[in-house]
Amino acid sequence: MFKKILIANRGEIALRVIRVCRELGIKTVAVYSEADRDSLHVRFADEAICIGPPSSRESYLNIPRIIAAAEVTAAEAVHPGYGFLAENANFAEICTSSGLKFIGPSVESINSMGDKAYAKDTMRRAEVPVIPGSDGVVTDLKLAVDIAYGVGFPVILKAVAGGGGKGMRIVRAADELEKNFVMASNEAEAAFGNPGIYIEKYLENPHHIEFQVFGDQYGNVIHLNERDCSIQRRHQKLVEESPSPFISSALREMMGAAAVKGARSVNYESAGTMEFLVDKYHNFYFMEMNTRIQVEHPVTEEVTGLDLIKMQIEVAAGKKLNKKSHKPSGHAIECRINAEDPANNFRPSPGEIKSFHLPGGFGVRVDTHCYAGYRVPPNYDSLIAKLVTFAPTREEAIDKMASALEEFTVEGIHTTIPFHQKVMKNDLYRAGTFDTSFIEYSNILI
Ligand code: MV4
């Protein structure tokens, strides 16, 4: 086992990793920006190194500084958390060539999923259903028109270097294709330094259902069922749950088998997520693969009883996956508590938290790095806490969440708590009849 791990991240995920390391008797090194001097990850780690000014680009994305911090502290491995450098193949490669174990998938796996069109081709070859559309990147307009007529309008244009909704355009008729194709390509070039665009049939109001997968260094790959992440706003997930109220056990089995087949085809090691869109007819299609631990991983931990961060560290150290079937049970829901004002278009609301009271009790979990007196910096992601409830049934998990939200008090800044209270009371949500357009048609923001 590793003796010392550097955590190349901040916030609740840095704390989450530090806690597991302590349980395993592993020493920890925190890195932090000047904006995070008073953060708990700095205080809870055995050692902490300042890696630069507040801007992410100069701190949490600063590869030479992070590698230097690992070298001076003699860390043996790096946990990247999520966001920042977690899916940066260049960072994983530099870790490896510096003699540091990158706690995540191989450079090859990250690369094979980083280009979204190539990832789709890879999955198609592995016989995982993919959304109908172009084979890879589309370079000229004439081909784009042919593909669009082939799959039928509407179509969606996506950046091969994008993901998570950035740089997408929906095209409803042939005469809109040319200008959108040119604009999408220009935007992709500006945003990602890669003008590549691919085309898909646009699915109306799909469900976003993702499968947690896990691989070890010996070719074993398992899945740990799904998370339904359909409740999103502008491609930011707000509520996640497992199991999905939309899929049958038969569909779950088919999607799980496809997720494992896809992950195995890229020799996947560590925690990963196969994202699928599911249409109203229950057809499922691979969309992208996230080659990292995700924000919403606690939902899966609650229903499986497995510690996914601990598993990542153990697998990275060469441990074999336990393949005996994990039988998920019960229902888990996560609400993302962000420092944002839901009454004002989810405008960021950084600043000092004056008072902070956490809910608790049986089946209630809170992952947070915040405390009374903590100043939420304006420089990073606005997530301040993940509130997770677990109960035998979905209805009980929702009721427990409503109660926990009631108890959760944050003063000094705005949070998404009032929004989540409305969701938990919403009839469509409670009935389990929601898809990715829920926020629009539920009128929940009005
Ligand atoms: C789609 C789609 C419909 N059809 N692709 C949004 C995030 C990005 N990863 C892909 N996204 C979508 N891709 C096809 N072919 C609809 C969305 C989409 C969406 C997906 C998941 C969760 C919320 C969403 C909200 C709007 C659009």
CSV table of N, CA and C in Angstrom, one decimal, residues 139-206:
chain,number,residue,atom,x,y,z
A,139,THR,N,-16.2,16.8,-41.3
A,139,THR,CA,-15.4,18.0,-41.7
A,139,THR,C,-16.0,18.9,-42.7
A,140,ASP,N,-16.9,18.3,-43.5
A,140,ASP,CA,-17.5,19.3,-44.5
A,140,ASP,C,-19.1,19.3,-44.4
A,141,LEU,N,-19.6,20.4,-44.8
A,141,LEU,CA,-21.0,20.6,-44.7
A,141,LEU,C,-21.9,19.6,-45.5
A,142,LYS,N,-21.4,19.3,-46.7
A,142,LYS,CA,-22.1,18.4,-47.6
A,142,LYS,C,-22.4,17.0,-46.9
A,143,LEU,N,-21.3,16.5,-46.2
A,143,LEU,CA,-21.4,15.3,-45.4
A,143,LEU,C,-22.4,15.5,-44.3
A,144,ALA,N,-22.3,16.7,-43.6
A,144,ALA,CA,-23.2,17.0,-42.5
A,144,ALA,C,-24.7,16.9,-42.9
A,145,VAL,N,-25.0,17.4,-44.1
A,145,VAL,CA,-26.4,17.4,-44.6
A,145,VAL,C,-26.8,16.0,-44.9
A,146,ASP,N,-25.9,15.2,-45.5
A,146,ASP,CA,-26.3,13.8,-45.8
A,146,ASP,C,-26.6,13.0,-44.5
A,147,ILE,N,-25.7,13.2,-43.5
A,147,ILE,CA,-26.0,12.5,-42.2
A,147,ILE,C,-27.3,12.9,-41.6
A,148,ALA,N,-27.5,14.2,-41.6
A,148,ALA,CA,-28.8,14.8,-41.0
A,148,ALA,C,-30.0,14.2,-41.7
A,149,TYR,N,-30.0,14.1,-43.0
A,149,TYR,CA,-31.1,13.5,-43.7
A,149,TYR,C,-31.2,12.0,-43.4
A,150,GLY,N,-30.0,11.4,-43.3
A,150,GLY,CA,-30.0,10.0,-43.0
A,150,GLY,C,-30.7,9.6,-41.6
A,151,VAL,N,-30.4,10.4,-40.6
A,151,VAL,CA,-30.9,10.1,-39.3
A,151,VAL,C,-32.2,10.8,-39.0
A,152,GLY,N,-32.5,11.9,-39.8
A,152,GLY,CA,-33.7,12.7,-39.7
A,152,GLY,C,-33.6,13.8,-38.7
A,153,PHE,N,-34.2,14.9,-39.0
A,153,PHE,CA,-34.2,16.1,-38.1
A,153,PHE,C,-35.1,15.8,-37.0
A,154,PRO,N,-34.9,16.5,-35.8
A,154,PRO,CA,-33.8,17.3,-35.5
A,154,PRO,C,-32.5,16.6,-35.2
A,155,VAL,N,-31.4,17.3,-35.4
A,155,VAL,CA,-30.1,16.7,-35.1
A,155,VAL,C,-29.4,17.6,-34.1
A,156,ILE,N,-28.3,17.1,-33.5
A,156,ILE,CA,-27.6,17.9,-32.5
A,156,ILE,C,-26.1,17.9,-33.0
A,157,LEU,N,-25.5,19.1,-32.9
A,157,LEU,CA,-24.1,19.2,-33.3
A,157,LEU,C,-23.3,19.3,-32.0
A,158,LYS,N,-22.3,18.5,-31.8
A,158,LYS,CA,-21.5,18.5,-30.6
A,158,LYS,C,-20.0,18.6,-30.9
A,159,ALA,N,-19.3,19.2,-30.0
A,159,ALA,CA,-17.8,19.4,-30.1
A,159,ALA,C,-17.2,18.1,-29.7
A,160,VAL,N,-16.3,17.5,-30.5
A,160,VAL,CA,-15.6,16.3,-30.2
A,160,VAL,C,-14.7,16.5,-28.9
A,161,ALA,N,-14.3,17.7,-28.6
A,161,ALA,CA,-13.5,18.0,-27.5
A,161,ALA,C,-14.3,18.5,-26.3
A,162,GLY,N,-15.7,18.5,-26.5
A,162,GLY,CA,-16.6,19.1,-25.5
A,162,GLY,C,-16.9,18.1,-24.4
A,163,GLY,N,-18.2,17.9,-24.2
A,163,GLY,CA,-18.7,17.1,-23.1
A,163,GLY,C,-19.4,17.9,-22.1
A,164,GLY,N,-20.3,17.3,-21.4
A,164,GLY,CA,-21.1,18.0,-20.4
A,164,GLY,C,-21.9,19.1,-20.9
A,165,GLY,N,-22.2,19.1,-22.2
A,165,GLY,CA,-23.2,20.1,-22.7
A,165,GLY,C,-22.6,21.3,-23.3
A,166,LYS,N,-21.2,21.5,-23.2
A,166,LYS,CA,-20.6,22.7,-23.8
A,166,LYS,C,-20.5,22.6,-25.3
A,167,GLY,N,-20.9,23.7,-25.9
A,167,GLY,CA,-20.7,23.8,-27.4
A,167,GLY,C,-21.7,22.9,-28.2
A,168,MET,N,-22.9,22.7,-27.7
A,168,MET,CA,-23.9,21.9,-28.4
A,168,MET,C,-24.9,22.8,-29.1
A,169,ARG,N,-25.4,22.3,-30.3
A,169,ARG,CA,-26.4,23.1,-31.0
A,169,ARG,C,-27.4,22.1,-31.6
A,170,ILE,N,-28.7,22.5,-31.4
A,170,ILE,CA,-29.8,21.7,-31.9
A,170,ILE,C,-30.2,22.3,-33.2
A,171,VAL,N,-30.3,21.4,-34.3
A,171,VAL,CA,-30.7,21.9,-35.6
A,171,VAL,C,-32.0,21.2,-36.0
A,172,ARG,N,-33.0,22.0,-36.3
A,172,ARG,CA,-34.3,21.4,-36.5
A,172,ARG,C,-34.7,21.3,-38.0
A,173,ALA,N,-34.0,22.0,-38.9
A,173,ALA,CA,-34.3,21.9,-40.3
A,173,ALA,C,-33.0,22.1,-41.2
A,174,ALA,N,-33.0,21.6,-42.4
A,174,ALA,CA,-31.8,21.6,-43.2
A,174,ALA,C,-31.3,23.0,-43.5
A,175,ASP,N,-32.2,23.9,-43.6
A,175,ASP,CA,-31.7,25.3,-43.9
A,175,ASP,C,-31.0,26.0,-42.8
A,176,GLU,N,-31.1,25.4,-41.6
A,176,GLU,CA,-30.3,25.9,-40.4
A,176,GLU,C,-29.0,25.2,-40.2
A,177,LEU,N,-28.7,24.2,-41.0
A,177,LEU,CA,-27.6,23.4,-40.7
A,177,LEU,C,-26.3,24.1,-41.0
A,178,GLU,N,-26.2,24.8,-42.1
A,178,GLU,CA,-24.9,25.5,-42.5
A,178,GLU,C,-24.4,26.5,-41.5
A,179,LYS,N,-25.3,27.4,-41.1
A,179,LYS,CA,-24.8,28.5,-40.2
A,179,LYS,C,-24.5,27.9,-38.8
A,180,ASN,N,-25.3,26.9,-38.4
A,180,ASN,CA,-25.0,26.3,-37.1
A,180,ASN,C,-23.7,25.5,-37.1
A,181,PHE,N,-23.5,24.8,-38.2
A,181,PHE,CA,-22.3,24.0,-38.3
A,181,PHE,C,-21.1,24.8,-38.2
A,182,VAL,N,-21.1,26.0,-39.0
A,182,VAL,CA,-19.9,26.9,-39.0
A,182,VAL,C,-19.7,27.5,-37.6
A,183,MET,N,-20.9,27.9,-37.0
A,183,MET,CA,-20.8,28.6,-35.7
A,183,MET,C,-20.3,27.6,-34.6
A,184,ALA,N,-20.9,26.4,-34.6
A,184,ALA,CA,-20.5,25.4,-33.6
A,184,ALA,C,-19.0,25.1,-33.7
A,185,SER,N,-18.5,24.9,-35.0
A,185,SER,CA,-17.1,24.6,-35.2
A,185,SER,C,-16.2,25.8,-34.7
A,186,ASN,N,-16.6,27.0,-35.0
A,186,ASN,CA,-15.8,28.2,-34.5
A,186,ASN,C,-15.8,28.3,-33.0
A,187,GLU,N,-17.0,28.0,-32.4
A,187,GLU,CA,-17.1,28.0,-30.9
A,187,GLU,C,-16.2,26.9,-30.3
A,188,ALA,N,-16.2,25.8,-30.9
A,188,ALA,CA,-15.4,24.7,-30.4
A,188,ALA,C,-13.9,25.0,-30.5
A,189,GLU,N,-13.5,25.6,-31.6
A,189,GLU,CA,-12.1,26.0,-31.8
A,189,GLU,C,-11.7,27.0,-30.7
A,190,ALA,N,-12.6,28.0,-30.4
A,190,ALA,CA,-12.3,29.0,-29.4
A,190,ALA,C,-12.3,28.4,-28.0
A,191,ALA,N,-13.3,27.5,-27.7
A,191,ALA,CA,-13.4,27.0,-26.3
A,191,ALA,C,-12.4,25.9,-26.0
A,192,PHE,N,-12.2,25.0,-27.0
A,192,PHE,CA,-11.4,23.8,-26.7
A,192,PHE,C,-10.1,23.7,-27.6
A,193,GLY,N,-9.9,24.7,-28.5
A,193,GLY,CA,-8.7,24.6,-29.4
A,193,GLY,C,-8.9,23.4,-30.4
A,194,ASN,N,-10.1,23.0,-30.6
A,194,ASN,CA,-10.3,21.9,-31.5
A,194,ASN,C,-11.7,22.1,-32.2
A,195,PRO,N,-11.7,22.4,-33.5
A,195,PRO,CA,-12.9,22.7,-34.2
A,195,PRO,C,-13.8,21.5,-34.5
A,196,GLY,N,-13.4,20.3,-34.2
A,196,GLY,CA,-14.1,19.1,-34.6
A,196,GLY,C,-15.5,19.0,-34.1
A,197,ILE,N,-16.4,18.7,-35.0
A,197,ILE,CA,-17.8,18.6,-34.7
A,197,ILE,C,-18.3,17.2,-35.1
A,198,TYR,N,-19.2,16.6,-34.3
A,198,TYR,CA,-19.9,15.4,-34.7
A,198,TYR,C,-21.4,15.6,-34.6
A,199,ILE,N,-22.1,14.7,-35.3
A,199,ILE,CA,-23.6,14.9,-35.5
A,199,ILE,C,-24.3,13.7,-34.9
A,200,GLU,N,-25.4,14.0,-34.2
A,200,GLU,CA,-26.3,12.9,-33.7
A,200,GLU,C,-27.7,13.3,-34.0
A,201,LYS,N,-28.5,12.2,-34.0
A,201,LYS,CA,-30.0,12.4,-34.0
A,201,LYS,C,-30.3,13.1,-32.6
A,202,TYR,N,-31.1,14.1,-32.6
A,202,TYR,CA,-31.5,14.7,-31.3
A,202,TYR,C,-32.7,14.0,-30.7
A,203,LEU,N,-32.5,13.5,-29.5
A,203,LEU,CA,-33.5,12.8,-28.8
A,203,LEU,C,-34.2,13.8,-27.9
A,204,GLU,N,-35.6,13.9,-28.0
A,204,GLU,CA,-36.3,14.9,-27.2
A,204,GLU,C,-36.5,14.4,-25.8
A,205,ASN,N,-36.3,15.2,-24.9
A,205,ASN,CA,-36.6,14.9,-23.4
A,205,ASN,C,-36.0,13.6,-23.0
A,206,PRO,N,-34.8,13.3,-23.2
A,206,PRO,CA,-34.3,12.0,-22.8
A,206,PRO,C,-34.1,11.9,-21.2
